[in-house]
Amino acid sequence: MIGKIKALCRKHREILIYLIVGGLTTIVSWAAKFLFNYLVYGGAAHPDGVQNTILSVVENAAGIAFAYPTNRAWVFQSKNPNRLAEAGSFVTSRLVTMLIGWLLNLLIVNVLGFSVFIGTVVASVFVVIGNYIISKFFVFKKK
């Protein structure tokens, strides 16, 4: 039984590590977003469109700063010697998924009237899945 579990873990190592690193990235980015919201906007449950945009930028900047080195080293184990180009691709891909998350968040919070927490959770599901697909097939692709 233990052998089968170990074999499964080895087989699905990348996705398991991504889920761990993605979870940690989510914690870092949400902490930055909600701390900023608390400090600057008094913890607004329904920030206006401009505030929501600023919160999305703060959230994603913190997430990108944490995610690139951890994804490079642990998830995809990249050996690409051109780190600058790789980092540029990573940031560009994260800006694309940030746009998706931001639009979803605006829709959920500012159009549908749900709280910023609900919008953040729902948008994050789509962003995490998109980030994995883009990172695996475009940023850290194996040659």
CSV table of N, CA and C in Angstrom, one decimal:
chain,number,residue,atom,x,y,z
A,1,MET,N,0.8,-1.2,0.0
A,1,MET,CA,0.0,0.0,0.0
A,1,MET,C,0.9,1.3,0.0
A,2,ILE,N,1.9,1.3,0.9
A,2,ILE,CA,2.8,2.5,1.0
A,2,ILE,C,3.5,2.6,-0.3
A,3,GLY,N,3.9,1.5,-0.9
A,3,GLY,CA,4.6,1.5,-2.2
A,3,GLY,C,3.8,2.1,-3.3
A,4,LYS,N,2.5,1.8,-3.3
A,4,LYS,CA,1.6,2.3,-4.3
A,4,LYS,C,1.4,3.8,-4.2
A,5,ILE,N,1.3,4.3,-2.9
A,5,ILE,CA,1.2,5.7,-2.6
A,5,ILE,C,2.5,6.4,-3.1
A,6,LYS,N,3.6,5.9,-2.8
A,6,LYS,CA,4.9,6.5,-3.2
A,6,LYS,C,5.0,6.6,-4.7
A,7,ALA,N,4.6,5.5,-5.4
A,7,ALA,CA,4.6,5.5,-6.9
A,7,ALA,C,3.7,6.5,-7.4
A,8,LEU,N,2.5,6.7,-6.9
A,8,LEU,CA,1.6,7.7,-7.3
A,8,LEU,C,2.1,9.1,-7.1
A,9,CYS,N,2.7,9.3,-6.0
A,9,CYS,CA,3.4,10.6,-5.7
A,9,CYS,C,4.5,10.9,-6.6
A,10,ARG,N,5.3,9.9,-7.0
A,10,ARG,CA,6.4,10.1,-7.9
A,10,ARG,C,5.8,10.4,-9.3
A,11,LYS,N,4.8,9.7,-9.7
A,11,LYS,CA,4.2,9.9,-11.0
A,11,LYS,C,3.5,11.3,-11.1
A,12,HIS,N,2.9,11.8,-10.1
A,12,HIS,CA,2.2,13.0,-10.1
A,12,HIS,C,2.9,14.1,-9.3
A,13,ARG,N,4.3,14.0,-9.2
A,13,ARG,CA,5.1,14.9,-8.4
A,13,ARG,C,4.8,16.4,-8.8
A,14,GLU,N,4.9,16.7,-10.0
A,14,GLU,CA,4.8,18.1,-10.5
A,14,GLU,C,3.5,18.7,-10.0
A,15,ILE,N,2.4,18.0,-10.3
A,15,ILE,CA,1.1,18.6,-9.9
A,15,ILE,C,0.9,18.7,-8.4
A,16,LEU,N,1.5,17.7,-7.7
A,16,LEU,CA,1.4,17.8,-6.2
A,16,LEU,C,2.2,19.0,-5.7
A,17,ILE,N,3.4,19.1,-6.2
A,17,ILE,CA,4.2,20.3,-5.7
A,17,ILE,C,3.6,21.6,-6.2
A,18,TYR,N,3.0,21.6,-7.4
A,18,TYR,CA,2.3,22.8,-7.8
A,18,TYR,C,1.2,23.2,-6.9
A,19,LEU,N,0.4,22.2,-6.4
A,19,LEU,CA,-0.7,22.5,-5.5
A,19,LEU,C,-0.2,23.1,-4.2
A,20,ILE,N,0.9,22.6,-3.7
A,20,ILE,CA,1.5,23.1,-2.5
A,20,ILE,C,2.0,24.5,-2.7
A,21,VAL,N,2.9,24.7,-3.8
A,21,VAL,CA,3.4,26.0,-4.0
A,21,VAL,C,2.3,27.0,-4.4
A,22,GLY,N,1.3,26.5,-5.2
A,22,GLY,CA,0.2,27.3,-5.5
A,22,GLY,C,-0.6,27.8,-4.3
A,23,GLY,N,-0.8,26.8,-3.3
A,23,GLY,CA,-1.4,27.2,-2.1
A,23,GLY,C,-0.7,28.2,-1.3
A,24,LEU,N,0.6,28.1,-1.3
A,24,LEU,CA,1.5,29.1,-0.6
A,24,LEU,C,1.4,30.4,-1.3
A,25,THR,N,1.5,30.4,-2.6
A,25,THR,CA,1.4,31.6,-3.4
A,25,THR,C,0.0,32.3,-3.1
A,26,THR,N,-1.0,31.5,-3.1
A,26,THR,CA,-2.3,32.1,-2.8
A,26,THR,C,-2.4,32.8,-1.4
A,27,ILE,N,-1.8,32.1,-0.4
A,27,ILE,CA,-1.7,32.7,0.9
A,27,ILE,C,-0.9,34.0,0.9
A,28,VAL,N,0.2,34.0,0.2
A,28,VAL,CA,1.0,35.2,0.2
A,28,VAL,C,0.3,36.4,-0.5
A,29,SER,N,-0.3,36.0,-1.7
A,29,SER,CA,-1.0,37.1,-2.5
A,29,SER,C,-2.3,37.6,-1.8
A,30,TRP,N,-3.0,36.7,-1.2
A,30,TRP,CA,-4.2,37.1,-0.4
A,30,TRP,C,-3.9,37.9,0.8
A,31,ALA,N,-2.8,37.5,1.5
A,31,ALA,CA,-2.4,38.2,2.7
A,31,ALA,C,-2.0,39.7,2.3
A,32,ALA,N,-1.3,39.8,1.2
A,32,ALA,CA,-0.9,41.2,0.7
A,32,ALA,C,-2.2,42.0,0.4
A,33,LYS,N,-3.1,41.3,-0.3
A,33,LYS,CA,-4.3,42.0,-0.8
A,33,LYS,C,-5.2,42.4,0.4
A,34,PHE,N,-5.5,41.5,1.3
A,34,PHE,CA,-6.4,41.8,2.4
A,34,PHE,C,-5.7,42.7,3.5
A,35,LEU,N,-4.4,42.6,3.6
A,35,LEU,CA,-3.7,43.6,4.5
A,35,LEU,C,-3.7,45.0,3.9
A,36,PHE,N,-3.5,45.1,2.6
A,36,PHE,CA,-3.5,46.4,2.0
A,36,PHE,C,-5.0,46.9,2.1
A,37,ASN,N,-5.9,46.1,1.8
A,37,ASN,CA,-7.3,46.5,1.9
A,37,ASN,C,-7.6,47.0,3.3
A,38,TYR,N,-7.2,46.3,4.3
A,38,TYR,CA,-7.4,46.7,5.7
A,38,TYR,C,-6.7,48.1,6.0
A,39,LEU,N,-5.4,48.2,5.6
A,39,LEU,CA,-4.7,49.3,6.0
A,39,LEU,C,-5.1,50.6,5.2
A,40,VAL,N,-5.4,50.4,3.9
A,40,VAL,CA,-5.7,51.6,3.1
A,40,VAL,C,-7.2,51.9,2.9
A,41,TYR,N,-8.0,50.8,2.8
A,41,TYR,CA,-9.4,51.0,2.6
A,41,TYR,C,-10.3,50.6,3.8
A,42,GLY,N,-9.7,50.4,4.9
A,42,GLY,CA,-10.4,50.0,6.2
A,42,GLY,C,-11.1,48.7,6.1
A,43,GLY,N,-10.6,47.8,5.2
A,43,GLY,CA,-11.2,46.4,5.2
A,43,GLY,C,-12.5,46.4,4.4
A,44,ALA,N,-12.6,47.2,3.4
A,44,ALA,CA,-13.9,47.4,2.6
A,44,ALA,C,-14.3,46.0,2.1
A,45,ALA,N,-15.6,45.6,2.4
A,45,ALA,CA,-16.1,44.4,1.9
A,45,ALA,C,-16.5,44.5,0.4
A,46,HIS,N,-16.9,45.7,0.0
A,46,HIS,CA,-17.3,46.0,-1.4
A,46,HIS,C,-16.5,47.2,-1.9
A,47,PRO,N,-15.2,47.0,-2.2
A,47,PRO,CA,-14.4,48.1,-2.7
A,47,PRO,C,-15.0,48.6,-4.1
A,48,ASP,N,-14.8,49.8,-4.4
A,48,ASP,CA,-15.3,50.3,-5.7
A,48,ASP,C,-14.3,49.8,-6.8
A,49,GLY,N,-14.6,50.1,-8.0
A,49,GLY,CA,-13.9,49.6,-9.2
A,49,GLY,C,-12.4,49.9,-9.1
A,50,VAL,N,-12.1,51.2,-8.8
A,50,VAL,CA,-10.7,51.6,-8.7
A,50,VAL,C,-10.0,50.9,-7.6
A,51,GLN,N,-10.6,50.8,-6.4
A,51,GLN,CA,-10.0,50.1,-5.3
A,51,GLN,C,-9.8,48.7,-5.6
A,52,ASN,N,-10.8,48.0,-6.2
A,52,ASN,CA,-10.7,46.6,-6.6
A,52,ASN,C,-9.5,46.4,-7.6
A,53,THR,N,-9.3,47.3,-8.5
A,53,THR,CA,-8.2,47.2,-9.4
A,53,THR,C,-6.9,47.3,-8.7
A,54,ILE,N,-6.7,48.3,-7.8
A,54,ILE,CA,-5.5,48.4,-7.0
A,54,ILE,C,-5.3,47.2,-6.2
A,55,LEU,N,-6.3,46.6,-5.6
A,55,LEU,CA,-6.2,45.4,-4.8
A,55,LEU,C,-5.7,44.3,-5.6
A,56,SER,N,-6.2,44.2,-6.9
A,56,SER,CA,-5.8,43.1,-7.8
A,56,SER,C,-4.3,43.2,-8.1
A,57,VAL,N,-3.8,44.5,-8.3
A,57,VAL,CA,-2.4,44.7,-8.7
A,57,VAL,C,-1.5,44.3,-7.5
A,58,VAL,N,-1.9,44.7,-6.3
A,58,VAL,CA,-1.2,44.4,-5.1
A,58,VAL,C,-1.1,42.8,-4.9
A,59,GLU,N,-2.3,42.2,-5.0
A,59,GLU,CA,-2.4,40.7,-4.9
A,59,GLU,C,-1.4,40.0,-5.9
A,60,ASN,N,-1.5,40.4,-7.1
A,60,ASN,CA,-0.7,39.8,-8.2
A,60,ASN,C,0.8,40.1,-8.1
A,61,ALA,N,1.1,41.3,-7.7
A,61,ALA,CA,2.6,41.6,-7.6
A,61,ALA,C,3.2,40.7,-6.5
A,62,ALA,N,2.5,40.6,-5.4
A,62,ALA,CA,3.0,39.7,-4.3
A,62,ALA,C,3.1,38.3,-4.8
A,63,GLY,N,2.0,37.8,-5.5
A,63,GLY,CA,2.0,36.4,-6.0
A,63,GLY,C,3.1,36.2,-7.0
A,64,ILE,N,3.3,37.1,-7.9
A,64,ILE,CA,4.4,36.9,-8.9
A,64,ILE,C,5.8,36.8,-8.2
A,65,ALA,N,6.0,37.7,-7.3
A,65,ALA,CA,7.3,37.8,-6.6
A,65,ALA,C,7.6,36.5,-5.9
A,66,PHE,N,6.6,35.9,-5.3
A,66,PHE,CA,6.8,34.6,-4.6
A,66,PHE,C,6.8,33.4,-5.6
A,67,ALA,N,5.9,33.5,-6.6
A,67,ALA,CA,5.7,32.3,-7.4
A,67,ALA,C,6.8,32.0,-8.4
A,68,TYR,N,7.5,33.0,-9.0
A,68,TYR,CA,8.5,32.7,-10.0
A,68,TYR,C,9.6,31.8,-9.4
A,69,PRO,N,10.3,32.2,-8.4
A,69,PRO,CA,11.4,31.4,-7.9
A,69,PRO,C,10.9,30.0,-7.4
A,70,THR,N,9.8,29.9,-6.8
A,70,THR,CA,9.3,28.6,-6.2
A,70,THR,C,8.9,27.7,-7.4
A,71,ASN,N,8.2,28.2,-8.4
A,71,ASN,CA,7.8,27.4,-9.5
A,71,ASN,C,9.1,27.0,-10.3
A,72,ARG,N,10.0,27.9,-10.5
A,72,ARG,CA,11.2,27.5,-11.2
A,72,ARG,C,12.0,26.4,-10.5
A,73,ALA,N,12.2,26.6,-9.2
A,73,ALA,CA,13.1,25.6,-8.5
A,73,ALA,C,12.3,24.3,-8.2
A,74,TRP,N,11.1,24.4,-7.7
A,74,TRP,CA,10.5,23.2,-7.1
A,74,TRP,C,9.5,22.5,-8.0
A,75,VAL,N,8.7,23.3,-8.6
A,75,VAL,CA,7.6,22.7,-9.4
A,75,VAL,C,8.1,22.2,-10.7
A,76,PHE,N,8.7,23.0,-11.5
A,76,PHE,CA,9.1,22.7,-12.9
A,76,PHE,C,10.6,22.3,-13.0
A,77,GLN,N,11.4,22.6,-11.9
A,77,GLN,CA,12.8,22.3,-11.9
A,77,GLN,C,13.5,22.8,-13.1
A,78,SER,N,13.3,24.0,-13.5
A,78,SER,CA,13.9,24.6,-14.7
A,78,SER,C,15.4,24.7,-14.6
A,79,LYS,N,16.0,24.4,-15.7
A,79,LYS,CA,17.5,24.5,-15.8
A,79,LYS,C,17.8,25.5,-16.9
A,80,ASN,N,16.8,26.3,-17.3
A,80,ASN,CA,17.0,27.3,-18.4
A,80,ASN,C,18.0,28.3,-18.0
A,81,PRO,N,19.1,28.4,-18.7
A,81,PRO,CA,20.2,29.4,-18.3
A,81,PRO,C,19.8,30.8,-18.5
A,82,ASN,N,18.8,31.1,-19.4
A,82,ASN,CA,18.3,32.4,-19.6
A,82,ASN,C,17.2,32.8,-18.7
A,83,ARG,N,17.6,33.0,-17.5
A,83,ARG,CA,16.6,33.3,-16.4
A,83,ARG,C,15.8,34.6,-16.7
A,84,LEU,N,16.4,35.6,-17.3
A,84,LEU,CA,15.8,36.9,-17.6
A,84,LEU,C,14.6,36.7,-18.6
A,85,ALA,N,14.9,35.9,-19.7
A,85,ALA,CA,13.8,35.7,-20.6
A,85,ALA,C,12.7,34.8,-20.0
A,86,GLU,N,13.1,33.8,-19.2
A,86,GLU,CA,12.1,33.0,-18.6
A,86,GLU,C,11.3,33.8,-17.6
A,87,ALA,N,11.9,34.6,-16.8
A,87,ALA,CA,11.2,35.5,-15.8
A,87,ALA,C,10.3,36.4,-16.6
A,88,GLY,N,10.7,36.9,-17.7
A,88,GLY,CA,9.9,37.8,-18.5
A,88,GLY,C,8.6,37.1,-19.0
A,89,SER,N,8.8,35.9,-19.5
A,89,SER,CA,7.7,35.1,-19.9
A,89,SER,C,6.7,34.8,-18.8
A,90,PHE,N,7.3,34.5,-17.6
A,90,PHE,CA,6.5,34.2,-16.4
A,90,PHE,C,5.7,35.4,-16.0
A,91,VAL,N,6.3,36.5,-16.0
A,91,VAL,CA,5.6,37.8,-15.6
A,91,VAL,C,4.5,38.1,-16.6
A,92,THR,N,4.8,38.0,-17.9
A,92,THR,CA,3.8,38.2,-18.9
A,92,THR,C,2.6,37.3,-18.8
A,93,SER,N,2.9,36.0,-18.6
A,93,SER,CA,1.8,35.0,-18.5
A,93,SER,C,0.9,35.4,-17.2
A,94,ARG,N,1.6,35.8,-16.1
A,94,ARG,CA,0.9,36.1,-14.9
A,94,ARG,C,0.1,37.4,-15.1
A,95,LEU,N,0.5,38.3,-15.9
A,95,LEU,CA,-0.3,39.5,-16.2
A,95,LEU,C,-1.5,39.2,-17.0
A,96,VAL,N,-1.4,38.2,-17.9
A,96,VAL,CA,-2.6,37.7,-18.6
A,96,VAL,C,-3.6,37.1,-17.7
A,97,THR,N,-3.2,36.2,-16.8
A,97,THR,CA,-4.1,35.6,-15.8
A,97,THR,C,-4.6,36.6,-14.8
A,98,MET,N,-3.8,37.6,-14.5
A,98,MET,CA,-4.2,38.7,-13.6
A,98,MET,C,-5.4,39.5,-14.2
A,99,LEU,N,-5.3,39.7,-15.5
A,99,LEU,CA,-6.4,40.4,-16.2
A,99,LEU,C,-7.7,39.6,-16.1
A,100,ILE,N,-7.6,38.3,-16.3
A,100,ILE,CA,-8.7,37.4,-16.2
A,100,ILE,C,-9.3,37.5,-14.8
A,101,GLY,N,-8.4,37.3,-13.8
A,101,GLY,CA,-8.9,37.4,-12.4
A,101,GLY,C,-9.5,38.7,-12.0
A,102,TRP,N,-8.9,39.8,-12.5
A,102,TRP,CA,-9.4,41.1,-12.3
A,102,TRP,C,-10.8,41.3,-12.8
A,103,LEU,N,-11.0,40.9,-14.1
A,103,LEU,CA,-12.3,41.0,-14.7
A,103,LEU,C,-13.3,40.2,-14.0
A,104,LEU,N,-13.0,39.0,-13.6
A,104,LEU,CA,-13.9,38.1,-12.9
A,104,LEU,C,-14.2,38.8,-11.5
A,105,ASN,N,-13.2,39.3,-10.9
A,105,ASN,CA,-13.4,40.0,-9.6
A,105,ASN,C,-14.3,41.2,-9.7
A,106,LEU,N,-14.1,42.0,-10.8
A,106,LEU,CA,-15.0,43.2,-11.0
A,106,LEU,C,-16.4,42.7,-11.2
A,107,LEU,N,-16.6,41.7,-12.0
A,107,LEU,CA,-17.9,41.2,-12.3
A,107,LEU,C,-18.6,40.7,-11.0
A,108,ILE,N,-17.9,39.9,-10.2
A,108,ILE,CA,-18.5,39.3,-9.0
A,108,ILE,C,-18.8,40.3,-8.0
A,109,VAL,N,-17.8,41.2,-7.8
A,109,VAL,CA,-17.9,42.2,-6.7
A,109,VAL,C,-18.7,43.4,-7.1
A,110,ASN,N,-18.3,44.0,-8.2
A,110,ASN,CA,-18.9,45.3,-8.6
A,110,ASN,C,-20.2,45.3,-9.4
A,111,VAL,N,-20.4,44.1,-10.1
A,111,VAL,CA,-21.6,44.0,-10.9
A,111,VAL,C,-22.6,43.1,-10.1
A,112,LEU,N,-22.2,42.0,-9.7
A,112,LEU,CA,-23.1,41.1,-9.0
A,112,LEU,C,-23.3,41.4,-7.5
A,113,GLY,N,-22.4,42.2,-6.9
A,113,GLY,CA,-22.6,42.6,-5.5
A,113,GLY,C,-22.1,41.7,-4.4
A,114,PHE,N,-21.4,40.6,-4.8
A,114,PHE,CA,-20.8,39.8,-3.8
A,114,PHE,C,-19.6,40.4,-3.1
A,115,SER,N,-19.2,39.9,-1.9
A,115,SER,CA,-18.1,40.5,-1.2
A,115,SER,C,-16.8,40.3,-1.9
A,116,VAL,N,-15.8,41.1,-1.6
A,116,VAL,CA,-14.5,41.0,-2.2
A,116,VAL,C,-13.9,39.6,-1.9
A,117,PHE,N,-14.2,39.0,-0.7
A,117,PHE,CA,-13.7,37.7,-0.4
A,117,PHE,C,-14.2,36.6,-1.4
A,118,ILE,N,-15.5,36.7,-1.6
A,118,ILE,CA,-16.1,35.7,-2.6
A,118,ILE,C,-15.5,35.9,-4.0
A,119,GLY,N,-15.4,37.1,-4.4
A,119,GLY,CA,-14.8,37.4,-5.7
A,119,GLY,C,-13.4,36.9,-5.8
A,120,THR,N,-12.6,37.1,-4.8
A,120,THR,CA,-11.3,36.7,-4.8
A,120,THR,C,-11.1,35.1,-4.8
A,121,VAL,N,-12.0,34.4,-4.1
A,121,VAL,CA,-11.9,33.0,-4.1
A,121,VAL,C,-12.3,32.4,-5.5
A,122,VAL,N,-13.4,32.9,-6.0
A,122,VAL,CA,-13.9,32.4,-7.3
A,122,VAL,C,-12.8,32.7,-8.4
A,123,ALA,N,-12.4,33.9,-8.5
A,123,ALA,CA,-11.4,34.3,-9.5
A,123,ALA,C,-10.1,33.5,-9.3
A,124,SER,N,-9.7,33.2,-8.1
A,124,SER,CA,-8.5,32.5,-7.9
A,124,SER,C,-8.5,31.1,-8.4
A,125,VAL,N,-9.6,30.5,-8.4
A,125,VAL,CA,-9.7,29.1,-9.0
A,125,VAL,C,-9.4,29.1,-10.5
A,126,PHE,N,-9.9,30.1,-11.2
A,126,PHE,CA,-9.6,30.2,-12.6
A,126,PHE,C,-8.2,30.6,-12.9
A,127,VAL,N,-7.7,31.5,-12.0
A,127,VAL,CA,-6.3,32.0,-12.2
A,127,VAL,C,-5.3,30.8,-11.9
A,128,VAL,N,-5.5,30.1,-10.9
A,128,VAL,CA,-4.5,29.0,-10.5
A,128,VAL,C,-4.5,28.0,-11.7
A,129,ILE,N,-5.6,27.6,-12.2
A,129,ILE,CA,-5.7,26.6,-13.3
A,129,ILE,C,-5.0,27.2,-14.5
A,130,GLY,N,-5.3,28.4,-14.8
A,130,GLY,CA,-4.7,29.1,-16.0
A,130,GLY,C,-3.2,29.2,-15.8
A,131,ASN,N,-2.7,29.6,-14.6
A,131,ASN,CA,-1.3,29.7,-14.4
A,131,ASN,C,-0.5,28.4,-14.6
A,132,TYR,N,-1.1,27.3,-14.1
A,132,TYR,CA,-0.4,26.0,-14.3
A,132,TYR,C,-0.3,25.7,-15.7
A,133,ILE,N,-1.4,25.8,-16.5
A,133,ILE,CA,-1.4,25.4,-17.9
A,133,ILE,C,-0.4,26.3,-18.7
A,134,ILE,N,-0.4,27.6,-18.4
A,134,ILE,CA,0.5,28.5,-19.1
A,134,ILE,C,2.0,28.2,-18.7
A,135,SER,N,2.2,28.0,-17.4
A,135,SER,CA,3.6,27.8,-16.9
A,135,SER,C,4.1,26.5,-17.5
A,136,LYS,N,3.3,25.4,-17.5
A,136,LYS,CA,3.8,24.1,-17.9
A,136,LYS,C,4.1,24.1,-19.4
A,137,PHE,N,3.2,24.7,-20.2
A,137,PHE,CA,3.3,24.5,-21.7
A,137,PHE,C,4.0,25.7,-22.4
A,138,PHE,N,4.2,26.8,-21.7
A,138,PHE,CA,4.8,28.0,-22.4
A,138,PHE,C,6.0,28.6,-21.7
A,139,VAL,N,6.0,28.6,-20.4
A,139,VAL,CA,7.1,29.3,-19.6
A,139,VAL,C,8.2,28.3,-19.3
A,140,PHE,N,7.8,27.2,-18.7
A,140,PHE,CA,8.8,26.2,-18.3
A,140,PHE,C,8.8,24.9,-19.1
A,141,LYS,N,8.4,25.1,-20.4
A,141,LYS,CA,8.3,23.9,-21.2
A,141,LYS,C,9.6,23.2,-21.3
A,142,LYS,N,9.5,21.9,-21.4
A,142,LYS,CA,10.7,21.0,-21.5
A,142,LYS,C,11.1,21.0,-23.0
A,143,LYS,N,12.4,21.1,-23.3
A,143,LYS,CA,12.8,21.0,-24.7
A,143,LYS,C,13.0,19.6,-25.2
